[in-house]
Short mmCIF file of C-alpha atoms in Angstrom, two decimals:
data_model
loop_
_atom_site.label_atom_id
_atom_site.label_comp_id
_atom_site.label_asym_id
_atom_site.label_seq_id
_atom_site.Cartn_x
_atom_site.Cartn_y
_atom_site.Cartn_z
CA UNK A 1 -11.66 -14.47 3.52
CA UNK A 2 -13.01 -12.21 0.85
CA UNK A 3 -14.66 -13.55 -2.28
CA UNK A 4 -13.52 -11.49 -5.29
CA UNK A 5 -16.82 -11.82 -7.28
CA UNK A 6 -19.74 -12.18 -4.99
CA UNK A 7 -23.15 -11.27 -6.09
CA UNK A 8 -24.43 -7.89 -4.77
CA UNK A 9 -27.24 -8.18 -2.19
CA UNK A 10 -27.09 -4.61 -0.65
CA UNK A 11 -26.28 -1.54 -2.71
CA UNK A 12 -24.97 1.50 -1.14
CA UNK A 13 -25.56 3.64 -4.11
CA UNK A 14 -28.25 2.96 -6.75
CA UNK A 15 -25.88 3.02 -9.71
CA UNK A 16 -21.96 2.60 -9.44
CA UNK A 17 -19.64 4.70 -11.45
CA UNK A 18 -18.51 3.56 -14.84
CA UNK A 19 -15.55 1.09 -14.76
CA UNK A 20 -12.42 3.26 -13.97
CA UNK A 21 -8.90 3.32 -12.90
CA UNK A 22 -8.15 3.15 -9.08
CA UNK A 23 -6.78 6.54 -9.06
CA UNK A 24 -7.75 10.27 -8.66
CA UNK A 25 -8.60 12.63 -11.23
CA UNK A 26 -5.46 14.83 -10.31
CA UNK A 27 -3.10 11.85 -10.50
CA UNK A 28 -1.05 11.17 -13.54
CA UNK A 29 -2.13 8.03 -15.39
CA UNK A 30 1.07 7.45 -17.48
CA UNK A 31 4.44 6.16 -16.35
CA UNK A 32 8.02 6.57 -17.65
CA UNK A 33 8.86 3.49 -19.44
CA UNK A 34 10.86 1.98 -22.16
CA UNK A 35 10.94 3.41 -25.73
CA UNK A 36 7.62 2.96 -27.29
CA UNK A 37 7.13 0.42 -30.01
CA UNK A 38 5.29 1.21 -33.15
CA UNK A 39 1.89 0.05 -31.65
CA UNK A 40 2.00 1.03 -28.08
CA UNK A 41 3.04 4.18 -26.23
CA UNK A 42 5.12 4.06 -23.05
CA UNK A 43 2.07 3.61 -20.85
CA UNK A 44 -1.22 1.93 -22.05
CA UNK A 45 -4.68 1.99 -20.66
CA UNK A 46 -6.17 -1.39 -21.47
CA UNK A 47 -9.43 -3.17 -20.45
CA UNK A 48 -11.58 -1.15 -17.93
CA UNK A 49 -9.05 1.69 -18.17
CA UNK A 50 -6.28 -0.39 -16.24
CA UNK A 51 -2.95 0.97 -17.10
CA UNK A 52 0.20 -1.08 -17.57
CA UNK A 53 3.74 -0.54 -19.02
CA UNK A 54 3.83 -0.63 -22.78
CA UNK A 55 5.63 -3.68 -24.34
CA UNK A 56 6.55 -5.41 -20.90
CA UNK A 57 5.26 -8.64 -19.56
CA UNK A 58 5.65 -10.36 -16.21
CA UNK A 59 6.35 -14.06 -16.77
CA UNK A 60 6.61 -17.05 -14.26
CA UNK A 61 7.64 -20.45 -15.45
CA UNK A 62 6.57 -23.56 -13.91
CA UNK A 63 9.20 -25.10 -11.52
CA UNK A 64 11.76 -27.23 -13.33
CA UNK A 65 11.34 -25.57 -16.67
CA UNK A 66 14.38 -26.09 -18.70
CA UNK A 67 16.29 -23.20 -20.31
CA UNK A 68 15.64 -24.38 -23.69
CA UNK A 69 11.80 -24.39 -23.08
CA UNK A 70 11.93 -21.00 -21.60
CA UNK A 71 13.79 -19.63 -24.55
CA UNK A 72 11.23 -21.24 -27.02
CA UNK A 73 8.51 -19.62 -25.14
CA UNK A 74 9.91 -16.22 -24.98
CA UNK A 75 10.79 -16.49 -28.69
CA UNK A 76 7.00 -16.47 -29.53
CA UNK A 77 6.90 -12.92 -28.40
CA UNK A 78 10.60 -11.96 -29.48
CA UNK A 79 10.95 -11.44 -25.86
CA UNK A 80 14.10 -10.26 -23.84
CA UNK A 81 14.46 -10.60 -20.12
CA UNK A 82 15.20 -7.11 -18.90
CA UNK A 83 15.09 -8.10 -15.15
CA UNK A 84 15.08 -11.22 -13.07
CA UNK A 85 13.38 -10.86 -9.93
CA UNK A 86 14.12 -13.57 -7.27
CA UNK A 87 13.61 -12.04 -3.88
CA UNK A 88 15.07 -13.49 -0.59
CA UNK A 89 11.55 -13.84 0.45
CA UNK A 90 10.74 -16.05 -2.69
CA UNK A 91 13.86 -18.02 -1.90
CA UNK A 92 13.00 -18.68 1.61
CA UNK A 93 9.49 -19.66 0.65
CA UNK A 94 11.04 -22.58 -1.32
CA UNK A 95 10.33 -21.12 -4.74
CA UNK A 96 12.61 -21.95 -7.52
CA UNK A 97 11.69 -20.05 -10.36
CA UNK A 98 12.44 -16.29 -10.65
CA UNK A 99 9.75 -13.77 -11.86
CA UNK A 100 10.97 -12.55 -15.25
CA UNK A 101 10.27 -8.95 -16.54
CA UNK A 102 10.35 -9.37 -20.37
CA UNK A 103 10.64 -6.76 -23.02
CA UNK A 104 8.70 -7.42 -26.39
CA UNK A 105 8.09 -5.51 -29.44
CA UNK A 106 4.46 -7.05 -29.37
CA UNK A 107 1.52 -5.11 -27.77
CA UNK A 108 1.17 -6.17 -24.12
CA UNK A 109 -1.95 -8.02 -24.16
CA UNK A 110 -1.11 -9.90 -27.44
CA UNK A 111 2.16 -11.12 -25.70
CA UNK A 112 0.30 -12.33 -22.70
CA UNK A 113 -2.15 -14.34 -24.83
CA UNK A 114 0.76 -15.92 -26.78
CA UNK A 115 2.64 -16.79 -23.62
CA UNK A 116 -0.08 -18.46 -21.52
CA UNK A 117 -0.27 -22.15 -21.11
CA UNK A 118 2.28 -25.05 -21.42
CA UNK A 119 5.19 -24.39 -19.11
CA UNK A 120 4.31 -20.83 -18.22
CA UNK A 121 2.79 -20.67 -14.75
CA UNK A 122 1.31 -17.24 -15.57
CA UNK A 123 2.10 -14.08 -17.85
CA UNK A 124 0.57 -10.84 -16.91
CA UNK A 125 1.06 -6.89 -17.67
CA UNK A 126 3.34 -4.92 -15.55
CA UNK A 127 0.34 -2.82 -14.10
CA UNK A 128 0.88 0.74 -13.12
CA UNK A 129 -0.29 1.88 -9.53
CA UNK A 130 -0.90 5.35 -8.36
CA UNK A 131 -1.72 6.73 -4.90
CA UNK A 132 -5.16 7.76 -3.85
CA UNK A 133 -5.25 11.31 -2.50
CA UNK A 134 -6.22 14.90 -3.29
CA UNK A 135 -4.65 18.04 -1.70
CA UNK A 136 -7.01 20.63 -0.37
CA UNK A 137 -4.94 22.67 1.17
CA UNK A 138 -0.64 23.10 16.65
CA UNK A 139 -3.54 20.91 14.66
CA UNK A 140 -4.89 18.53 17.37
CA UNK A 141 -5.89 21.32 19.80
CA UNK A 142 -7.51 23.62 17.14
CA UNK A 143 -9.98 20.98 16.00
CA UNK A 144 -8.42 20.12 12.69
CA UNK A 145 -7.25 16.50 13.41
CA UNK A 146 -10.80 15.10 13.65
CA UNK A 147 -9.68 11.69 12.64
CA UNK A 148 -7.95 11.22 15.93
CA UNK A 149 -10.86 12.24 18.06
CA UNK A 150 -13.56 10.14 19.72
CA UNK A 151 -16.96 10.71 21.23
CA UNK A 152 -15.57 11.72 24.66
CA UNK A 153 -12.42 13.44 23.93
CA UNK A 154 -11.61 17.08 23.84
CA UNK A 155 -11.94 18.19 21.01
CA UNK A 156 -14.53 15.44 20.23
CA UNK A 157 -15.76 13.96 17.00
CA UNK A 158 -17.95 10.69 17.38
CA UNK A 159 -16.87 9.70 13.93
CA UNK A 160 -13.07 9.98 14.47
CA UNK A 161 -10.98 6.73 15.01
CA UNK A 162 -11.07 7.15 18.82
CA UNK A 163 -7.31 7.30 19.16
CA UNK A 164 -7.27 10.08 21.58
CA UNK A 165 -9.28 7.97 23.79
CA UNK A 166 -6.71 5.32 23.64
CA UNK A 167 -3.95 7.86 24.38
CA UNK A 168 -5.88 9.16 27.67
CA UNK A 169 -5.38 5.58 29.12
CA UNK A 170 -1.73 5.48 28.29
CA UNK A 171 -1.84 3.48 24.99
CA UNK A 172 0.39 5.54 22.70
CA UNK A 173 2.43 2.94 20.79
CA UNK A 174 5.72 1.42 21.04
CA UNK A 175 8.96 1.70 19.05
CA UNK A 176 9.27 -2.22 19.20
CA UNK A 177 6.35 -2.42 16.69
CA UNK A 178 7.30 -2.02 13.04
CA UNK A 179 5.17 -0.80 10.16
CA UNK A 180 6.18 -0.85 6.30
CA UNK A 181 4.94 2.15 4.24
CA UNK A 182 4.81 0.94 0.69
CA UNK A 183 4.03 4.14 -1.13
CA UNK A 184 5.98 7.25 -2.21
CA UNK A 185 9.00 8.10 0.01
CA UNK A 186 9.06 9.69 3.42
CA UNK A 187 10.68 12.79 4.52
CA UNK A 188 12.83 11.03 7.20
CA UNK A 189 13.92 14.30 8.61
CA UNK A 190 10.47 15.81 9.21
CA UNK A 191 10.23 17.10 12.76
CA UNK A 192 7.22 15.03 13.53
CA UNK A 193 8.49 11.85 11.85
CA UNK A 194 12.25 11.61 12.39
CA UNK A 195 12.01 9.99 16.07
CA UNK A 196 9.91 7.25 14.40
CA UNK A 197 11.66 6.47 11.12
CA UNK A 198 13.45 3.09 11.14
CA UNK A 199 17.32 3.31 11.06
CA UNK A 200 18.68 -0.22 9.89
CA UNK A 201 20.89 -1.71 12.68
CA UNK A 202 21.82 -4.57 10.54
CA UNK A 203 23.47 -2.56 7.64
CA UNK A 204 25.29 0.65 8.49
CA UNK A 205 26.29 3.18 5.85
CA UNK A 206 29.39 1.69 4.64
CA UNK A 207 29.11 0.78 1.05
CA UNK A 208 28.59 -2.98 1.96
CA UNK A 209 25.41 -5.08 2.16
CA UNK A 210 26.36 -6.27 5.62
CA UNK A 211 23.15 -8.34 6.22
CA UNK A 212 23.17 -9.98 2.76
CA UNK A 213 19.55 -8.99 1.88
CA UNK A 214 20.76 -7.63 -1.58
CA UNK A 215 20.24 -4.14 -0.52
CA UNK A 216 23.44 -1.99 0.11
CA UNK A 217 23.01 0.51 2.99
CA UNK A 218 19.36 0.33 3.17
CA UNK A 219 19.35 2.77 6.17
CA UNK A 220 15.73 3.75 6.36
CA UNK A 221 14.35 1.27 3.72
CA UNK A 222 14.79 1.28 -0.04
CA UNK A 223 13.62 3.12 -3.17
CA UNK A 224 12.52 0.34 -5.41
CA UNK A 225 11.52 2.76 -8.28
CA UNK A 226 14.87 4.56 -8.29
CA UNK A 227 16.78 1.32 -7.03
CA UNK A 228 18.69 3.20 -4.48
CA UNK A 229 18.71 3.73 -0.69
CA UNK A 230 17.42 7.36 -0.93
CA UNK A 231 13.73 7.01 0.34
CA UNK A 232 13.22 10.83 0.08
CA UNK A 233 13.67 12.65 -3.10
CA UNK A 234 11.78 15.94 -2.51
CA UNK A 235 14.75 18.07 -1.44
CA UNK A 236 13.85 21.10 0.65
CA UNK A 237 11.13 22.29 -1.60
CA UNK A 238 9.11 19.17 -0.99
CA UNK A 239 8.32 18.59 -4.52
CA UNK A 240 8.16 14.86 -4.21
CA UNK A 241 7.19 12.31 -1.59
CA UNK A 242 4.36 14.30 -0.13
CA UNK A 243 1.83 11.35 -0.23
CA UNK A 244 4.23 8.93 1.53
CA UNK A 245 5.06 11.47 4.23
CA UNK A 246 1.33 12.17 4.74
CA UNK A 247 0.45 8.45 5.28
CA UNK A 248 3.58 8.12 7.63
CA UNK A 249 2.24 11.07 9.76
CA UNK A 250 -1.12 9.41 10.41
CA UNK A 251 0.37 6.26 11.41
CA UNK A 252 3.14 7.58 13.72
CA UNK A 253 3.72 11.54 13.97
CA UNK A 254 5.28 12.05 17.36
CA UNK A 255 3.40 13.94 20.11
CA UNK A 256 5.96 16.76 20.42
CA UNK A 257 3.95 20.09 20.79
CA UNK A 258 4.22 20.83 17.30
CA UNK A 259 2.19 20.03 14.02
CA UNK A 260 0.14 16.82 14.08
CA UNK A 261 0.06 13.59 16.11
CA UNK A 262 -0.17 10.24 14.77
CA UNK A 263 -2.47 7.34 15.94
CA UNK A 264 0.88 6.03 17.52
CA UNK A 265 3.20 8.68 19.33
CA UNK A 266 5.95 5.74 19.23
CA UNK A 267 6.34 3.37 16.34
CA UNK A 268 9.02 2.26 13.89
CA UNK A 269 8.29 3.15 10.11
CA UNK A 270 10.24 1.48 7.15
CA UNK A 271 9.83 3.37 3.91
CA UNK A 272 9.32 1.05 1.00
CA UNK A 273 9.32 3.49 -1.88
CA UNK A 274 7.93 2.21 -5.23
CA UNK A 275 5.71 5.10 -6.39
CA UNK A 276 7.88 7.52 -8.35
CA UNK A 277 6.99 10.54 -10.42
CA UNK A 278 4.65 8.71 -12.57
CA UNK A 279 3.35 5.81 -10.45
CA UNK A 280 4.74 2.44 -9.68
CA UNK A 281 4.82 -0.95 -11.27
CA UNK A 282 3.74 -4.55 -10.18
CA UNK A 283 7.50 -5.64 -10.54
CA UNK A 284 8.41 -2.99 -7.78
CA UNK A 285 5.52 -3.51 -5.66
CA UNK A 286 6.30 -7.31 -5.57
CA UNK A 287 10.01 -6.24 -4.36
CA UNK A 288 8.70 -3.95 -1.74
CA UNK A 289 6.20 -6.57 -0.17
CA UNK A 290 9.03 -9.16 -0.20
CA UNK A 291 11.51 -6.74 1.36
CA UNK A 292 9.36 -6.57 4.38
CA UNK A 293 8.79 -10.22 4.33
CA UNK A 294 12.51 -10.96 4.21
CA UNK A 295 13.28 -8.47 7.07
CA UNK A 296 10.96 -10.31 9.25
CA UNK A 297 12.17 -13.75 8.36
CA UNK A 298 15.96 -12.75 8.36
CA UNK A 299 15.87 -10.73 11.61
CA UNK A 300 12.61 -11.71 13.46
CA UNK A 301 11.70 -7.90 13.39
CA UNK A 302 8.14 -7.30 14.77
CA UNK A 303 6.67 -6.06 11.38
CA UNK A 304 3.08 -5.96 11.97
CA UNK A 305 1.56 -4.61 8.68
CA UNK A 306 2.27 -2.77 5.53
CA UNK A 307 0.24 0.13 4.55
CA UNK A 308 -0.79 0.27 0.96
CA UNK A 309 -2.63 3.49 -0.25
CA UNK A 310 -2.36 2.70 -3.83
CA UNK A 311 -4.02 0.80 -6.71
CA UNK A 312 -4.75 0.97 -10.38
CA UNK A 313 -3.92 -2.43 -11.91
CA UNK A 314 -5.95 -5.58 -12.39
CA UNK A 315 -5.31 -8.78 -10.58
CA UNK A 316 -1.59 -9.67 -10.51
CA UNK A 317 -0.73 -13.33 -9.65
CA UNK A 318 2.81 -11.90 -9.06
CA UNK A 319 1.61 -9.54 -6.26
CA UNK A 320 -0.93 -12.15 -4.77
CA UNK A 321 1.98 -14.45 -4.35
CA UNK A 322 4.08 -11.72 -2.46
CA UNK A 323 0.89 -11.13 -0.30
CA UNK A 324 0.65 -14.85 0.40
CA UNK A 325 4.18 -14.86 1.47
CA UNK A 326 3.26 -11.72 3.97
CA UNK A 327 0.40 -13.88 5.18
CA UNK A 328 2.70 -16.83 5.98
CA UNK A 329 4.92 -14.34 8.02
CA UNK A 330 2.05 -12.84 10.00
CA UNK A 331 2.26 -9.30 8.18
CA UNK A 332 -1.06 -7.58 7.51
CA UNK A 333 -1.61 -6.04 4.15
CA UNK A 334 -3.78 -2.97 4.63
CA UNK A 335 -4.97 -1.39 1.43
CA UNK A 336 -7.20 1.54 0.22
CA UNK A 337 -10.57 0.35 -1.19
CA UNK A 338 -10.00 3.16 -3.95
CA UNK A 339 -11.58 6.41 -5.25
CA UNK A 340 -14.24 5.73 -7.65
CA UNK A 341 -13.46 8.72 -9.66
CA UNK A 342 -14.37 12.39 -10.33
CA UNK A 343 -17.92 11.72 -10.62
CA UNK A 344 -18.32 11.71 -6.68
CA UNK A 345 -20.07 8.51 -6.58
CA UNK A 346 -17.44 5.78 -5.95
CA UNK A 347 -17.40 2.27 -7.21
CA UNK A 348 -18.74 -0.98 -5.90
CA UNK A 349 -15.85 -3.46 -5.44
CA UNK A 350 -18.24 -6.29 -4.97
CA UNK A 351 -19.10 -5.80 -8.72
CA UNK A 352 -15.81 -4.39 -10.08
CA UNK A 353 -12.97 -5.67 -8.15
CA UNK A 354 -10.35 -3.00 -7.20
CA UNK A 355 -6.74 -4.19 -6.59
CA UNK A 356 -4.90 -4.87 -4.53
CA UNK A 357 -7.73 -4.28 -1.84
CA UNK A 358 -9.78 -7.11 -3.36
CA UNK A 359 -7.09 -9.70 -3.09
CA UNK A 360 -8.72 -12.51 -1.16
CA UNK A 361 -5.93 -13.30 1.35
CA UNK A 362 -6.85 -13.53 5.00
CA UNK A 363 -4.21 -10.88 5.99
CA UNK A 364 -5.91 -8.05 3.63
CA UNK A 365 -7.75 -5.46 5.11
CA UNK A 366 -9.69 -3.20 2.68
CA UNK A 367 -10.54 0.29 3.79
CA UNK A 368 -13.07 2.89 2.76
CA UNK A 369 -13.28 6.67 3.68
CA UNK A 370 -15.57 8.34 5.73
CA UNK A 371 -16.30 12.14 6.46
CA UNK A 372 -16.37 13.85 9.65
CA UNK A 373 -20.14 13.60 9.78
CA UNK A 374 -19.79 9.65 9.46
CA UNK A 375 -21.00 9.32 5.92
CA UNK A 376 -19.16 7.43 3.42
CA UNK A 377 -16.94 10.02 1.50
CA UNK A 378 -18.31 10.80 -1.93
CA UNK A 379 -15.27 9.50 -3.71
CA UNK A 380 -14.78 6.47 -1.83
CA UNK A 381 -15.10 2.87 -3.27
CA UNK A 382 -17.21 0.48 -1.16
CA UNK A 383 -18.34 -3.20 -0.89
CA UNK A 384 -20.85 -4.91 1.32
CA UNK A 385 -18.74 -8.10 1.22
CA UNK A 386 -15.12 -6.94 -0.07
CA UNK A 387 -14.54 -3.78 1.85
CA UNK A 388 -13.97 -4.25 5.67
CA UNK A 389 -14.54 -0.87 7.28
CA UNK A 390 -14.64 2.71 6.93
CA UNK A 391 -12.08 5.29 8.47
CA UNK A 392 -11.40 8.81 8.37
CA UNK A 393 -10.69 9.84 4.81
CA UNK A 394 -11.98 13.51 4.12
CA UNK A 395 -10.19 16.64 5.46
CA UNK A 396 -7.25 14.52 6.99
CA UNK A 397 -4.30 16.81 8.08
CA UNK A 398 -0.89 15.22 8.33
CA UNK A 399 2.82 15.70 7.71
CA UNK A 400 3.92 16.65 4.11
CA UNK A 401 7.20 17.57 2.65
CA UNK A 402 9.26 19.75 3.14
CA UNK A 403 8.74 19.86 7.17
CA UNK A 404 4.97 21.02 6.42
CA UNK A 405 1.33 20.01 7.13
CA UNK A 406 -1.51 19.56 4.71
CA UNK A 407 -4.96 18.36 4.48
CA UNK A 408 -5.72 15.48 1.99
CA UNK A 409 -8.87 13.49 1.05
CA UNK A 410 -8.79 9.98 -0.14
CA UNK A 411 -8.97 6.28 0.73
CA UNK A 412 -5.24 6.87 0.96
CA UNK A 413 -5.85 8.72 4.19
CA UNK A 414 -8.20 6.42 5.70
CA UNK A 415 -5.99 3.40 5.24
CA UNK A 416 -3.13 4.63 7.48
CA UNK A 417 -5.64 5.25 10.42
CA UNK A 418 -6.32 1.37 10.12
CA UNK A 419 -2.59 0.65 9.86
CA UNK A 420 -2.09 2.98 12.88
CA UNK A 421 -4.61 0.98 14.81
CA UNK A 422 -2.92 -2.30 13.98
CA UNK A 423 0.38 -0.93 15.36
CA UNK A 424 -1.39 0.47 18.49
CA UNK A 425 -3.04 -2.83 19.15
CA UNK A 426 0.07 -4.76 18.72
CA UNK A 427 1.93 -2.41 21.19
CA UNK A 428 -0.37 -3.68 24.01
CA UNK A 429 -0.71 -7.21 22.89
CA UNK A 430 2.57 -8.85 22.56
CA UNK A 431 2.61 -11.74 20.28
CA UNK A 432 -0.65 -10.95 18.55
CA UNK A 433 -0.78 -12.64 15.23
CA UNK A 434 -2.08 -10.96 11.96
CA UNK A 435 -5.34 -12.73 12.56
CA UNK A 436 -5.68 -11.59 16.09
CA UNK A 437 -4.86 -8.00 15.19
CA UNK A 438 -7.35 -7.98 12.28
CA UNK A 439 -10.23 -9.69 14.33
CA UNK A 440 -9.56 -6.92 17.13
CA UNK A 441 -9.81 -4.03 14.49
CA UNK A 442 -13.01 -5.43 12.94
CA UNK A 443 -14.42 -6.42 16.12
CA UNK A 444 -14.07 -3.00 17.62
CA UNK A 445 -15.80 -1.24 14.79
CA UNK A 446 -18.92 0.95 15.72
CA UNK A 447 -22.03 0.46 13.50
CA UNK A 448 -22.94 3.50 11.39
CA UNK A 449 -26.18 3.57 9.54
CA UNK A 450 -24.63 5.13 6.41
CA UNK A 451 -22.13 2.30 6.19
CA UNK A 452 -22.99 -1.05 7.98
CA UNK A 453 -24.84 -3.57 5.89
CA UNK A 454 -24.49 -1.35 2.84
CA UNK A 455 -21.15 -0.19 2.06
CA UNK A 456 -18.76 -2.28 4.08
CA UNK A 457 -18.64 -5.50 5.90
CA UNK A 458 -18.24 -3.84 9.27
CA UNK A 459 -18.66 -0.32 10.54
CA UNK A 460 -16.17 2.49 11.16
CA UNK A 461 -12.98 2.30 13.00
CA UNK A 462 -12.88 2.71 16.71
CA UNK A 463 -9.69 1.99 18.66
CA UNK A 464 -10.79 3.69 21.80
CA UNK A 465 -10.69 0.44 23.52
CA UNK A 466 -6.96 -0.23 22.54
#
């Protein structure tokens, strides 16, 4: 289990970057929000550059708190409840109090301070998260898909994930293994993805919530940002949802003699869209994590992990609780370590925590990015005790919208290589627990001088033995 604030004993870089938002320079740092109050804009950059929605607070009361006590607490900040979040996963975990999204005319941090204590379990900002990628502009055979190669594959690259070596011995994945993609949406009709996109057998498209999970016609997943069942909003121009589509391709693009191939040729991927045009919020991230938690609990689905190629907020108890629930259900939470910023240095997560990858739960795997030469990618965050391993994250080709292919850089791109590894291992090890899969992934890493003992707990990803 990770310690969020360990002392730094080994430094990968002499001086870490200044405190910064877990986001790329090219990403928007604002979010569409409610009308601004006099003292705050619609999105705010707070301590250490962390962004949150203006004039909103997430509040959780202690179990059994009376309605009158809740009203009195909210009155301190002139708060009005704009949304009551009580997911099916919360209910099944035995929780009795909902997570409240509260609107207030006060500045967010002022309201948080006034709400803390007494019968309030916690109050926190509704953080804004962004994805972690930069666009740089058949890919396996022409040498482009280096992240899938291994030392003895053709083409070869000793710093790739080794997936091609696993394919060579018949380990190409299984549709019985399910992965959640908590991100932007996914182009479900992409030629390389459509065979591996989840089609919900429990809730056919008929305008009725047939399985009672609170989501009507969640055919391929759910759009928590737009609160609808359309998980792809890019149209035929591909103006949106490139990032989620790119992540999906690395995890599970089909081997169909066109485009790219994912770590798994066969897998089932659920789109949990919570990143919209201007990022995503803690409230919607919690709902996305709990959507997967509930599907596994409700239907016994073999959901192995969620891929989380995003970050940007501070520590959130609400999100941490949701990851706890995922841990209880044996679902890994695989997260990008972060891109330190445009300075090309990266940040040390041992010194300055980057969330959600710094969450301490045993089911969290934090992933740094490496180059095709085996070095830490210049932009990638690192941490000798808080980042687990490195995986291909520079010059990664994958699927993008609309029915296209692009090369991206980022810890966003490294993370789905590890998520793909989790699915690949699960496909050949029926009944493996989250702890089993994490141990197998970390146990298979290959020491690399530029990473091991300096930047990450382990070495670089190697799935050739899967």
